């Protein structure tokens, strides 16, 4: 039985056409939230929104690249035009270079990692914070990674981008607290259910690669979109009204 913990709330979830983002959007909708589904995958994103509506929820698809300021502004405008307000932003969209030695990562790959993973958080704040200030508060949930807490070789640029998201989120929480704007992070461990999983594994998500990842997780399984969505739900709902500047590791004790 759903408790409707986000009744009358409006959320923007980026990168919500698949994986964690889809799980977050669908979970929020079941809790009474009106959800703006963002992604650069038009058909998949629109299908997620349609699926939510078919299940009795409220959702709208907004195409946009999170690394481009005008398109982030367009996502915000879509939320305001469709629902009249915005309460929650989940910065979930992400990208990674393939698992390989640090010095083999190309400059274009480096730039894209930081544009999608870090600049996107900056752009969301740039456009959304004035709206939150005007309405008396709001909530950001930024999806970082255990890679930003306990990094390992082969994904150094990606790891550092997620570390930047964690520090940026904490600093945002301190700076925007007087405006009643909460900012928190969720740090998932590896999941084979995301579109980046093969890149994390070095190009092919073989049974051997899965076993290698799995042996690092004390609870003995991978994270799921629902695991991540449940953590985001707590941070976004009113039960977490005094929780800001924290990171929740959804990792089965991987980071211990």
Coordinates of N, CA and C in Angstrom, one line a residue:
X1 N 0.8 -1.2 0.0 CA 0.0 0.0 0.0 C 0.9 1.2 0.0
X2 N 0.6 2.1 -1.0 CA 1.4 3.3 -1.1 C 1.0 4.4 0.0
X3 N 2.0 5.1 0.5 CA 1.7 6.1 1.5 C 1.5 7.5 1.0
X4 N 1.8 7.7 -0.3 CA 1.6 9.0 -0.9 C 2.4 10.0 -0.3
X5 N 3.7 9.7 -0.1 CA 4.6 10.6 0.7 C 5.0 11.9 -0.1
X6 N 4.7 11.9 -1.4 CA 5.0 13.1 -2.3 C 3.7 13.7 -2.9
X7 N 2.6 13.5 -2.2 CA 1.3 14.0 -2.7 C 1.5 15.5 -2.9
X8 N 1.0 16.0 -4.1 CA 1.0 17.4 -4.5 C 2.4 18.0 -4.7
X9 N 3.4 17.2 -4.8 CA 4.7 17.6 -5.1 C 5.0 17.5 -6.6
X10 N 5.9 18.3 -7.1 CA 6.3 18.2 -8.5 C 7.8 18.0 -8.6
X11 N 8.3 17.0 -9.3 CA 9.7 16.7 -9.4 C 10.2 16.6 -10.9
X12 N 11.4 17.1 -11.1 CA 12.1 16.9 -12.3 C 13.2 15.9 -12.1
X13 N 13.1 14.8 -12.9 CA 14.1 13.8 -12.8 C 14.9 13.7 -14.1
X14 N 16.2 13.9 -14.1 CA 17.0 13.9 -15.4 C 17.5 12.5 -15.6
X15 N 17.7 12.2 -16.9 CA 18.2 10.9 -17.3 C 17.2 9.8 -16.9
X16 N 15.9 10.0 -17.1 CA 14.9 9.2 -16.5 C 14.3 8.2 -17.5
X17 N 14.9 8.1 -18.7 CA 14.4 7.1 -19.7 C 14.7 5.7 -19.4
X18 N 15.6 5.5 -18.5 CA 16.0 4.1 -18.2 C 16.7 4.0 -16.8
X19 N 17.1 2.8 -16.4 CA 17.9 2.7 -15.2 C 17.4 3.3 -13.9
X20 N 18.4 3.9 -13.2 CA 18.0 4.5 -11.9 C 17.0 5.6 -12.1
X21 N 17.2 6.4 -13.1 CA 16.2 7.6 -13.3 C 14.8 7.1 -13.5
X22 N 14.6 6.1 -14.3 CA 13.3 5.5 -14.6 C 12.7 5.0 -13.2
X23 N 13.5 4.3 -12.5 CA 13.1 3.8 -11.2 C 12.7 4.9 -10.2
X24 N 13.4 5.9 -10.2 CA 13.1 7.1 -9.3 C 11.8 7.7 -9.8
X25 N 11.7 8.0 -11.1 CA 10.4 8.6 -11.6 C 9.2 7.8 -11.3
X26 N 9.3 6.5 -11.5 CA 8.1 5.6 -11.3 C 7.8 5.5 -9.8
X27 N 8.8 5.5 -9.0 CA 8.6 5.4 -7.5 C 7.9 6.7 -7.0
X28 N 8.4 7.8 -7.5 CA 7.9 9.1 -7.1 C 6.4 9.2 -7.5
X29 N 6.1 8.8 -8.7 CA 4.8 8.9 -9.2 C 3.8 8.1 -8.4
X30 N 4.2 6.9 -8.0 CA 3.4 6.0 -7.1 C 3.1 6.7 -5.8
X31 N 4.0 7.6 -5.4 CA 3.8 8.3 -4.1 C 3.1 9.6 -4.3
X32 N 2.4 9.8 -5.4 CA 1.6 11.0 -5.6 C 2.2 12.2 -6.3
X33 N 3.5 12.0 -6.7 CA 4.2 13.1 -7.3 C 3.9 13.3 -8.8
X34 N 3.8 14.5 -9.2 CA 3.8 14.8 -10.7 C 5.2 14.9 -11.1
X35 N 5.6 14.1 -12.2 CA 7.0 14.0 -12.5 C 7.3 14.5 -13.9
X36 N 8.3 15.3 -14.1 CA 8.8 15.7 -15.4 C 9.9 14.7 -15.7
X37 N 9.8 13.9 -16.7 CA 10.8 12.9 -17.2 C 11.7 13.6 -18.2
X38 N 13.0 13.7 -17.9 CA 13.9 14.3 -18.8 C 14.9 13.2 -19.3
X39 N 15.2 13.4 -20.6 CA 16.3 12.5 -21.2 C 16.5 13.0 -22.6
X40 N 17.7 12.6 -23.1 CA 18.0 12.9 -24.6 C 17.4 11.8 -25.5
X41 N 17.0 10.7 -24.8 CA 16.3 9.6 -25.6 C 14.9 9.8 -25.7
X42 N 14.4 10.4 -26.8 CA 13.0 10.9 -26.9 C 12.0 9.8 -26.7
X43 N 12.2 8.7 -27.5 CA 11.2 7.7 -27.5 C 11.1 6.9 -26.2
X44 N 12.3 6.6 -25.6 CA 12.3 5.9 -24.3 C 11.7 6.8 -23.2
X45 N 12.1 8.1 -23.2 CA 11.6 9.0 -22.2 C 10.1 9.2 -22.3
X46 N 9.6 9.4 -23.5 CA 8.2 9.5 -23.7 C 7.4 8.3 -23.3
X47 N 8.0 7.1 -23.5 CA 7.4 5.8 -23.1 C 7.3 5.7 -21.6
X48 N 8.4 6.1 -20.9 CA 8.3 6.1 -19.4 C 7.2 7.0 -18.9
X49 N 7.1 8.2 -19.5 CA 6.0 9.1 -19.1 C 4.6 8.5 -19.4
X50 N 4.5 7.9 -20.5 CA 3.2 7.3 -20.9 C 2.9 6.1 -20.0
X51 N 3.9 5.3 -19.6 CA 3.7 4.2 -18.7 C 3.2 4.7 -17.3
X52 N 3.8 5.8 -16.8 CA 3.3 6.3 -15.6 C 1.9 6.8 -15.6
X53 N 1.5 7.4 -16.7 CA 0.2 7.9 -16.9 C -0.8 6.7 -17.0
X54 N -0.4 5.6 -17.7 CA -1.2 4.5 -17.8 C -1.5 3.8 -16.5
X55 N -0.5 3.9 -15.6 CA -0.6 3.3 -14.3 C -1.4 4.2 -13.3
X56 N -1.9 5.4 -13.8 CA -2.7 6.3 -12.9 C -1.9 7.4 -12.4
X57 N -0.6 7.6 -12.8 CA 0.2 8.7 -12.3 C 0.2 9.9 -13.2
X58 N 0.9 10.9 -12.9 CA 1.0 12.1 -13.6 C 2.4 12.3 -14.1
X59 N 2.6 12.4 -15.4 CA 4.0 12.6 -15.9 C 4.0 13.3 -17.2
X60 N 5.1 14.0 -17.5 CA 5.3 14.8 -18.7 C 6.7 14.6 -19.1
X61 N 6.9 14.3 -20.4 CA 8.3 14.2 -20.9 C 8.9 15.5 -21.4
X62 N 10.1 15.8 -21.0 CA 10.8 17.0 -21.5 C 12.1 16.7 -22.0
X63 N 12.3 16.7 -23.3 CA 13.6 16.4 -23.9 C 14.6 17.5 -23.5
X64 N 15.9 17.1 -23.3 CA 16.9 18.1 -23.0 C 18.2 17.5 -22.6
X65 N 19.3 18.2 -23.0 CA 20.7 17.9 -22.7 C 21.0 18.6 -21.4
X66 N 21.4 17.9 -20.4 CA 21.6 18.5 -19.1 C 22.9 19.3 -19.0
X67 N 23.7 19.2 -20.1 CA 25.0 20.0 -20.1 C 24.8 21.3 -20.9
X68 N 23.6 21.6 -21.3 CA 23.4 22.8 -22.1 C 22.4 23.7 -21.3
X69 N 22.8 24.9 -21.0 CA 22.1 25.8 -20.2 C 20.7 26.1 -20.7
X70 N 20.5 26.4 -22.0 CA 19.2 26.7 -22.5 C 18.3 25.5 -22.4
X71 N 18.8 24.3 -22.5 CA 18.0 23.1 -22.5 C 17.6 22.8 -21.0
X72 N 18.4 23.1 -20.1 CA 18.1 22.9 -18.7 C 17.0 23.9 -18.3
X73 N 17.1 25.1 -18.8 CA 16.1 26.1 -18.6 C 14.7 25.6 -19.2
X74 N 14.8 25.0 -20.3 CA 13.6 24.4 -21.0 C 12.9 23.4 -20.1
X75 N 13.7 22.5 -19.5 CA 13.1 21.5 -18.6 C 12.4 22.2 -17.4
X76 N 13.0 23.2 -16.8 CA 12.3 24.0 -15.8 C 11.0 24.6 -16.3
X77 N 11.1 25.2 -17.5 CA 9.9 25.9 -18.0 C 8.8 24.8 -18.3
X78 N 9.2 23.6 -18.7 CA 8.2 22.6 -18.9 C 7.5 22.2 -17.6
X79 N 8.3 22.1 -16.5 CA 7.6 21.8 -15.2 C 6.7 22.9 -14.8
X80 N 7.1 24.2 -15.0 CA 6.3 25.3 -14.6 C 5.0 25.4 -15.4
X81 N 5.2 25.2 -16.7 CA 4.0 25.3 -17.6 C 3.0 24.2 -17.4
X82 N 3.5 23.0 -17.2 CA 2.7 21.8 -17.0 C 2.0 21.8 -15.7
X83 N 2.8 22.1 -14.6 CA 2.3 21.9 -13.3 C 2.3 23.1 -12.4
X84 N 2.8 24.2 -12.9 CA 2.7 25.5 -12.1 C 3.7 25.7 -11.0
X85 N 4.6 24.7 -10.8 CA 5.6 24.8 -9.7 C 6.6 23.7 -9.9
X86 N 7.6 23.8 -9.0 CA 8.6 22.7 -9.0 C 9.1 22.6 -7.5
X87 N 9.1 21.4 -7.0 CA 9.5 21.2 -5.6 C 10.8 20.4 -5.4
X88 N 11.1 19.5 -6.4 CA 12.2 18.6 -6.3 C 12.9 18.5 -7.6
X89 N 14.2 18.5 -7.5 CA 15.1 18.2 -8.7 C 15.9 17.0 -8.4
X90 N 15.9 15.9 -9.2 CA 16.8 14.8 -9.0 C 17.8 14.8 -10.2
X91 N 19.0 15.2 -9.9 CA 20.0 15.2 -11.0 C 20.6 13.8 -11.1
X92 N 20.0 13.0 -12.0 CA 20.4 11.6 -12.1 C 21.2 11.4 -13.4
X93 N 21.1 12.2 -14.4 CA 21.7 11.9 -15.7 C 23.3 11.8 -15.5
X94 N 23.9 10.9 -16.2 CA 25.3 10.7 -16.0 C 25.9 10.0 -17.2
X95 N 27.2 10.1 -17.3 CA 28.0 9.5 -18.4 C 29.4 9.1 -17.9
X96 N 29.9 8.1 -18.5 CA 31.3 7.7 -18.2 C 32.1 7.3 -19.4
X97 N 33.4 7.5 -19.3 CA 34.3 6.9 -20.3 C 34.4 5.4 -20.0
X98 N 34.9 4.7 -20.9 CA 35.1 3.2 -20.7 C 36.2 3.0 -19.7
X99 N 36.1 1.9 -18.9 CA 37.1 1.5 -18.0 C 38.5 1.3 -18.7
X100 N 39.5 2.2 -18.4 CA 40.8 2.1 -19.0 C 41.8 2.9 -18.2
X101 N 43.1 2.8 -18.5 CA 44.0 3.6 -17.8 C 43.8 5.1 -17.9
X102 N 44.1 5.8 -16.8 CA 43.8 7.3 -16.8 C 44.4 8.0 -18.0
X103 N 45.6 7.7 -18.3 CA 46.3 8.5 -19.4 C 45.8 8.1 -20.8
X104 N 44.9 7.1 -20.9 CA 44.3 6.8 -22.2 C 42.9 7.5 -22.4
X105 N 42.5 8.2 -21.4 CA 41.2 8.9 -21.5 C 41.4 10.1 -22.3
X106 N 40.6 10.3 -23.4 CA 40.8 11.4 -24.3 C 40.3 12.7 -23.7
X107 N 40.7 13.8 -24.2 CA 40.3 15.1 -23.7 C 38.8 15.3 -23.9
X108 N 38.3 14.8 -25.1 CA 36.8 15.0 -25.3 C 36.0 14.1 -24.4
X109 N 36.6 12.9 -24.0 CA 35.9 12.1 -23.0 C 35.9 12.8 -21.7
X110 N 37.0 13.3 -21.3 CA 37.1 14.1 -20.0 C 36.1 15.2 -20.0
X111 N 36.0 16.0 -21.0 CA 35.1 17.1 -21.0 C 33.7 16.6 -20.9
X112 N 33.3 15.5 -21.6 CA 31.9 15.1 -21.6 C 31.6 14.5 -20.2
X113 N 32.5 13.8 -19.6 CA 32.2 13.3 -18.2 C 31.9 14.5 -17.3
X114 N 32.7 15.5 -17.3 CA 32.5 16.6 -16.4 C 31.3 17.5 -16.8
X115 N 31.0 17.6 -18.1 CA 29.8 18.3 -18.6 C 28.5 17.7 -18.1
X116 N 28.4 16.3 -18.3 CA 27.2 15.6 -18.0 C 27.0 15.4 -16.5
X117 N 28.1 15.1 -15.8 CA 28.1 14.7 -14.4 C 28.2 15.9 -13.4
X118 N 28.9 16.9 -13.8 CA 29.2 18.0 -12.8 C 28.5 19.3 -13.3
X119 N 28.8 19.7 -14.5 CA 28.2 21.0 -15.0 C 26.7 20.9 -14.9
X120 N 26.1 19.8 -15.1 CA 24.7 19.6 -15.0 C 24.1 20.0 -13.7
X121 N 24.8 19.7 -12.6 CA 24.4 20.1 -11.3 C 24.4 21.6 -11.1
X122 N 25.5 22.2 -11.6 CA 25.7 23.6 -11.6 C 24.5 24.3 -12.4
X123 N 24.2 23.8 -13.6 CA 23.2 24.4 -14.4 C 21.8 24.3 -13.8
X124 N 21.6 23.2 -13.1 CA 20.3 23.0 -12.5 C 20.1 24.0 -11.4
X125 N 21.2 24.2 -10.6 CA 21.1 25.2 -9.5 C 21.0 26.6 -10.1
X126 N 21.7 26.9 -11.1 CA 21.7 28.2 -11.8 C 20.2 28.6 -12.1
X127 N 19.5 27.7 -12.7 CA 18.1 28.0 -13.1 C 17.0 27.7 -12.1
X128 N 17.3 26.7 -11.2 CA 16.2 26.3 -10.3 C 16.3 27.1 -9.0
X129 N 17.4 27.4 -8.5 CA 17.5 28.1 -7.2 C 16.7 29.4 -7.1
X130 N 16.7 30.2 -8.1 CA 15.9 31.4 -8.1 C 14.4 31.1 -7.9
X131 N 13.9 30.0 -8.5 CA 12.5 29.5 -8.4 C 12.3 29.0 -7.0
X132 N 13.2 28.2 -6.5 CA 13.0 27.7 -5.1 C 13.0 28.9 -4.1
X133 N 13.9 29.8 -4.3 CA 14.0 31.0 -3.4 C 12.6 31.7 -3.4
X134 N 12.1 31.9 -4.6 CA 10.8 32.7 -4.7 C 9.7 32.0 -4.0
X135 N 9.7 30.6 -4.0 CA 8.6 29.9 -3.4 C 8.9 29.5 -2.0
X136 N 10.0 29.8 -1.5 CA 10.3 29.6 -0.1 C 11.0 28.2 0.3
X137 N 11.6 27.6 -0.7 CA 12.4 26.4 -0.5 C 12.2 25.4 -1.6
X138 N 13.0 24.3 -1.5 CA 12.9 23.2 -2.4 C 14.0 22.2 -2.1
X139 N 14.1 21.2 -3.0 CA 15.0 20.1 -2.7 C 15.7 19.6 -3.9
X140 N 17.0 19.4 -3.8 CA 17.9 18.8 -4.8 C 18.3 17.4 -4.3
X141 N 18.2 16.4 -5.1 CA 18.8 15.1 -4.8 C 19.8 14.8 -5.9
X142 N 21.1 14.7 -5.7 CA 22.0 14.5 -6.7 C 22.6 13.1 -6.7
X143 N 22.5 12.4 -7.8 CA 23.0 11.0 -7.8 C 24.5 11.1 -8.1
X144 N 25.3 10.7 -7.1 CA 26.7 10.6 -7.3 C 27.1 9.1 -7.4
X145 N 28.0 8.6 -6.6 CA 28.4 7.2 -6.8 C 29.3 6.8 -5.7
X146 N 29.3 5.5 -5.4 CA 30.4 5.1 -4.4 C 31.8 5.3 -5.0
X147 N 31.8 5.5 -6.3 CA 33.1 5.8 -7.0 C 33.7 7.1 -6.5
X148 N 32.9 8.0 -6.0 CA 33.3 9.3 -5.5 C 33.7 9.2 -4.0
X149 N 33.5 8.0 -3.4 CA 33.8 7.8 -2.0 C 35.0 6.8 -1.8
X150 N 34.9 5.8 -2.7 CA 35.9 4.7 -2.6 C 36.4 4.4 -4.0
X151 N 37.2 5.2 -4.7 CA 37.5 5.1 -6.1 C 38.4 3.9 -6.3
X152 N 38.4 3.4 -7.5 CA 39.2 2.3 -7.9 C 39.8 2.6 -9.3
X153 N 41.0 2.0 -9.7 CA 41.6 2.2 -10.9 C 40.7 1.9 -12.1
X154 N 41.0 2.6 -13.2 CA 40.3 2.4 -14.5 C 39.2 3.3 -14.8
X155 N 38.7 4.0 -13.8 CA 37.6 5.0 -14.0 C 37.9 6.3 -13.3
X156 N 39.2 6.7 -13.3 CA 39.6 7.8 -12.5 C 38.9 9.1 -12.8
X157 N 38.7 9.4 -14.1 CA 38.0 10.7 -14.5 C 36.6 10.6 -14.0
X158 N 35.9 9.5 -14.2 CA 34.5 9.3 -13.7 C 34.5 9.4 -12.2
X159 N 35.4 8.7 -11.5 CA 35.4 8.8 -10.1 C 35.5 10.2 -9.6
X160 N 36.4 11.0 -10.2 CA 36.7 12.3 -9.7 C 35.5 13.2 -10.0
X161 N 34.7 13.0 -11.0 CA 33.5 13.7 -11.3 C 32.5 13.5 -10.2
X162 N 32.4 12.3 -9.8 CA 31.4 12.0 -8.7 C 31.8 12.5 -7.4
X163 N 33.1 12.5 -7.2 CA 33.6 13.2 -6.0 C 33.3 14.7 -6.0
X164 N 33.4 15.3 -7.2 CA 33.0 16.7 -7.3 C 31.6 16.9 -7.0
X165 N 30.7 16.0 -7.5 CA 29.3 16.1 -7.2 C 29.0 16.1 -5.7
X166 N 29.7 15.2 -5.0 CA 29.5 15.1 -3.5 C 29.9 16.3 -2.8
X167 N 31.1 16.9 -3.1 CA 31.5 18.1 -2.5 C 30.7 19.3 -2.8
X168 N 30.3 19.4 -4.1 CA 29.4 20.5 -4.5 C 28.1 20.4 -3.8
X169 N 27.6 19.2 -3.7 CA 26.3 19.1 -3.0 C 26.3 19.5 -1.6
X170 N 27.4 19.2 -0.9 CA 27.5 19.6 0.5 C 27.7 21.1 0.7
X171 N 28.5 21.6 -0.2 CA 28.6 23.1 -0.2 C 27.4 23.8 -0.6
X172 N 26.6 23.3 -1.5 CA 25.3 23.9 -1.9 C 24.4 23.8 -0.7
X173 N 24.4 22.7 0.1 CA 23.5 22.6 1.2 C 23.8 23.7 2.3
X174 N 25.1 24.0 2.5 CA 25.5 25.0 3.4 C 25.1 26.4 2.9
X175 N 25.3 26.6 1.6 CA 25.1 27.9 1.1 C 23.6 28.2 1.0
X176 N 22.8 27.2 0.6 CA 21.4 27.5 0.3 C 20.5 27.1 1.5
X177 N 21.0 26.7 2.6 CA 20.2 26.3 3.7 C 19.4 27.5 4.2
X178 N 19.9 28.7 4.3 CA 19.1 29.9 4.7 C 17.9 30.1 3.9
X179 N 17.9 29.6 2.6 CA 16.8 29.8 1.7 C 15.8 28.6 1.8
X180 N 16.0 27.7 2.8 CA 15.2 26.5 3.0 C 15.3 25.6 1.8
X181 N 16.5 25.5 1.2 CA 16.7 24.6 0.1 C 17.6 23.5 0.6
X182 N 17.1 22.3 0.5 CA 17.9 21.1 0.9 C 18.6 20.5 -0.3
X183 N 19.9 20.0 0.0 CA 20.7 19.4 -1.1 C 21.3 18.1 -0.5
X184 N 21.1 17.0 -1.1 CA 21.6 15.8 -0.6 C 22.1 14.9 -1.8
X185 N 22.8 13.9 -1.5 CA 23.4 12.9 -2.5 C 22.9 11.5 -2.2
X186 N 22.8 10.7 -3.2 CA 22.7 9.3 -3.1 C 23.8 8.7 -3.9
X187 N 24.5 7.7 -3.3 CA 25.7 7.1 -3.9 C 25.4 5.6 -4.2
X188 N 25.0 5.3 -5.4 CA 24.7 3.9 -5.6 C 26.0 3.1 -5.9
X189 N 26.0 1.8 -5.7 CA 27.1 0.9 -6.1 C 26.7 0.4 -7.5
X190 N 27.6 -0.3 -8.1 CA 27.4 -0.8 -9.5 C 26.1 -1.6 -9.6
X191 N 25.4 -1.4 -10.7 CA 24.2 -2.1 -11.1 C 24.3 -2.5 -12.5
X192 N 24.0 -3.8 -12.8 CA 23.9 -4.2 -14.2 C 22.7 -3.6 -15.0
X193 N 21.8 -3.0 -14.2 CA 20.6 -2.5 -14.8 C 20.7 -1.1 -15.5
X194 N 21.9 -0.5 -15.4 CA 22.0 0.8 -16.0 C 22.7 0.8 -17.3
X195 N 22.5 1.8 -18.1 CA 23.1 1.9 -19.5 C 24.6 2.0 -19.5
X196 N 25.2 2.4 -18.3 CA 26.6 2.6 -18.3 C 27.4 1.3 -17.8
X197 N 26.7 0.3 -17.5 CA 27.3 -0.9 -16.8 C 28.4 -1.5 -17.7
X198 N 28.2 -1.6 -19.0 CA 29.2 -2.2 -19.8 C 30.5 -1.4 -19.9
X199 N 30.3 -0.1 -19.9 CA 31.5 0.8 -19.9 C 32.3 0.7 -18.6
X200 N 31.5 0.6 -17.5 CA 32.2 0.4 -16.2 C 33.0 -0.9 -16.2
X201 N 32.5 -1.9 -16.9 CA 33.2 -3.2 -17.0 C 34.3 -3.3 -18.0
X202 N 34.4 -2.2 -18.8 CA 35.5 -2.2 -19.8 C 35.1 -2.5 -21.2
X203 N 33.8 -2.6 -21.5 CA 33.2 -2.8 -22.8 C 32.3 -3.9 -23.0
X204 N 32.4 -4.9 -22.1 CA 31.5 -6.1 -22.2 C 31.1 -6.5 -20.8
X205 N 29.8 -6.6 -20.5 CA 29.4 -7.0 -19.2 C 29.2 -8.5 -19.1
X206 N 30.3 -9.2 -19.0 CA 30.4 -10.6 -19.0 C 30.0 -11.2 -17.6
X207 N 29.7 -12.4 -17.5 CA 29.5 -13.1 -16.2 C 30.7 -12.9 -15.3
X208 N 31.9 -13.0 -15.9 CA 33.1 -12.8 -15.1 C 33.2 -11.4 -14.5
X209 N 32.9 -10.4 -15.4 CA 32.9 -9.0 -14.9 C 31.9 -8.8 -13.8
X210 N 30.7 -9.4 -13.9 CA 29.7 -9.2 -12.9 C 30.2 -9.8 -11.6
X211 N 30.8 -11.0 -11.7 CA 31.3 -11.7 -10.5 C 32.4 -10.8 -9.8
X212 N 33.2 -10.2 -10.6 CA 34.3 -9.4 -10.1 C 33.7 -8.2 -9.3
X213 N 32.6 -7.6 -9.8 CA 32.0 -6.5 -9.1 C 31.3 -7.0 -7.8
X214 N 30.6 -8.1 -8.0 CA 29.8 -8.6 -6.9 C 30.6 -9.0 -5.6
X215 N 31.8 -9.5 -5.9 CA 32.7 -9.9 -4.7 C 33.1 -8.7 -3.8
X216 N 32.9 -7.5 -4.3 CA 33.3 -6.3 -3.5 C 32.1 -5.8 -2.7
X217 N 30.9 -6.4 -2.8 CA 29.7 -5.9 -2.1 C 29.4 -6.9 -1.0
X218 N 29.6 -6.5 0.3 CA 29.4 -7.4 1.4 C 28.0 -8.0 1.5
X219 N 26.9 -7.3 1.1 CA 25.6 -7.8 1.2 C 25.3 -8.8 0.0
X220 N 26.2 -8.9 -0.9 CA 26.1 -10.0 -1.9 C 25.2 -9.8 -3.0
X221 N 24.8 -8.6 -3.3 CA 24.0 -8.4 -4.6 C 24.2 -7.0 -5.1
X222 N 23.8 -6.7 -6.3 CA 23.9 -5.4 -6.9 C 22.8 -4.5 -6.4
X223 N 23.1 -3.2 -6.6 CA 22.0 -2.2 -6.3 C 21.0 -2.3 -7.5
X224 N 19.7 -2.0 -7.2 CA 18.6 -2.0 -8.1 C 18.1 -0.5 -8.3
X225 N 17.4 -0.3 -9.3 CA 16.7 1.1 -9.4 C 15.8 1.3 -8.3
X226 N 15.1 0.3 -7.7 CA 14.2 0.5 -6.6 C 15.0 0.9 -5.4
X227 N 16.1 0.2 -5.1 CA 17.0 0.6 -4.0 C 17.3 2.1 -4.0
X228 N 17.8 2.6 -5.2 CA 18.1 4.0 -5.3 C 16.9 4.9 -5.2
X229 N 15.8 4.5 -5.8 CA 14.6 5.3 -5.7 C 14.1 5.4 -4.3
X230 N 14.2 4.4 -3.5 CA 13.7 4.5 -2.1 C 14.5 5.5 -1.3
X231 N 15.9 5.5 -1.6 CA 16.7 6.5 -0.9 C 16.3 7.9 -1.3
X232 N 16.1 8.1 -2.6 CA 15.7 9.4 -3.1 C 14.4 9.8 -2.6
X233 N 13.5 8.9 -2.5 CA 12.2 9.2 -1.9 C 12.3 9.7 -0.5
X234 N 13.0 9.1 0.3 CA 13.2 9.6 1.7 C 13.8 11.0 1.7
X235 N 14.8 11.2 0.9 CA 15.5 12.5 0.9 C 14.6 13.6 0.3
X236 N 13.7 13.2 -0.6 CA 12.8 14.2 -1.2 C 11.5 14.5 -0.4
X237 N 11.1 13.6 0.5 CA 9.9 13.8 1.2 C 10.0 14.6 2.4
X238 N 8.9 15.0 3.0 CA 8.9 15.9 4.2 C 9.5 15.2 5.4
X239 N 9.6 13.9 5.5 CA 10.2 13.2 6.6 C 11.6 13.6 6.7
X240 N 12.3 14.0 5.7 CA 13.7 14.5 5.7 C 13.8 16.0 5.7
X241 N 12.8 16.7 6.3 CA 12.8 18.1 6.3 C 14.0 18.7 6.9
X242 N 14.7 18.0 7.8 CA 15.9 18.6 8.5 C 17.2 17.8 8.1
X243 N 17.1 17.1 7.0 CA 18.2 16.4 6.4 C 18.8 17.1 5.2
X244 N 20.0 17.6 5.3 CA 20.6 18.3 4.2 C 22.1 18.2 4.3
X245 N 22.8 18.1 3.2 CA 24.2 18.0 3.1 C 24.7 16.6 3.4
X246 N 23.9 15.6 3.3 CA 24.3 14.2 3.5 C 24.4 13.4 2.2
X247 N 25.1 12.3 2.3 CA 25.2 11.3 1.2 C 24.8 10.0 1.8
X248 N 23.8 9.4 1.1 CA 23.4 8.0 1.5 C 24.0 7.0 0.5
X249 N 24.9 6.2 1.0 CA 25.5 5.1 0.2 C 24.5 4.0 0.1
X250 N 24.0 3.7 -1.1 CA 23.1 2.6 -1.4 C 24.0 1.5 -2.1
X251 N 24.7 0.8 -1.2 CA 25.9 0.0 -1.7 C 26.1 -1.3 -1.0
X252 N 25.2 -1.8 -0.2 CA 25.4 -3.0 0.5 C 26.7 -3.1 1.3
X253 N 27.2 -2.0 1.8 CA 28.4 -1.9 2.6 C 29.7 -1.9 1.7
X254 N 29.5 -1.6 0.5 CA 30.7 -1.6 -0.4 C 31.7 -0.5 0.0
X255 N 31.3 0.6 0.5 CA 32.2 1.7 0.9 C 32.8 1.6 2.2
X256 N 32.4 0.6 3.0 CA 33.0 0.5 4.4 C 34.5 0.1 4.3

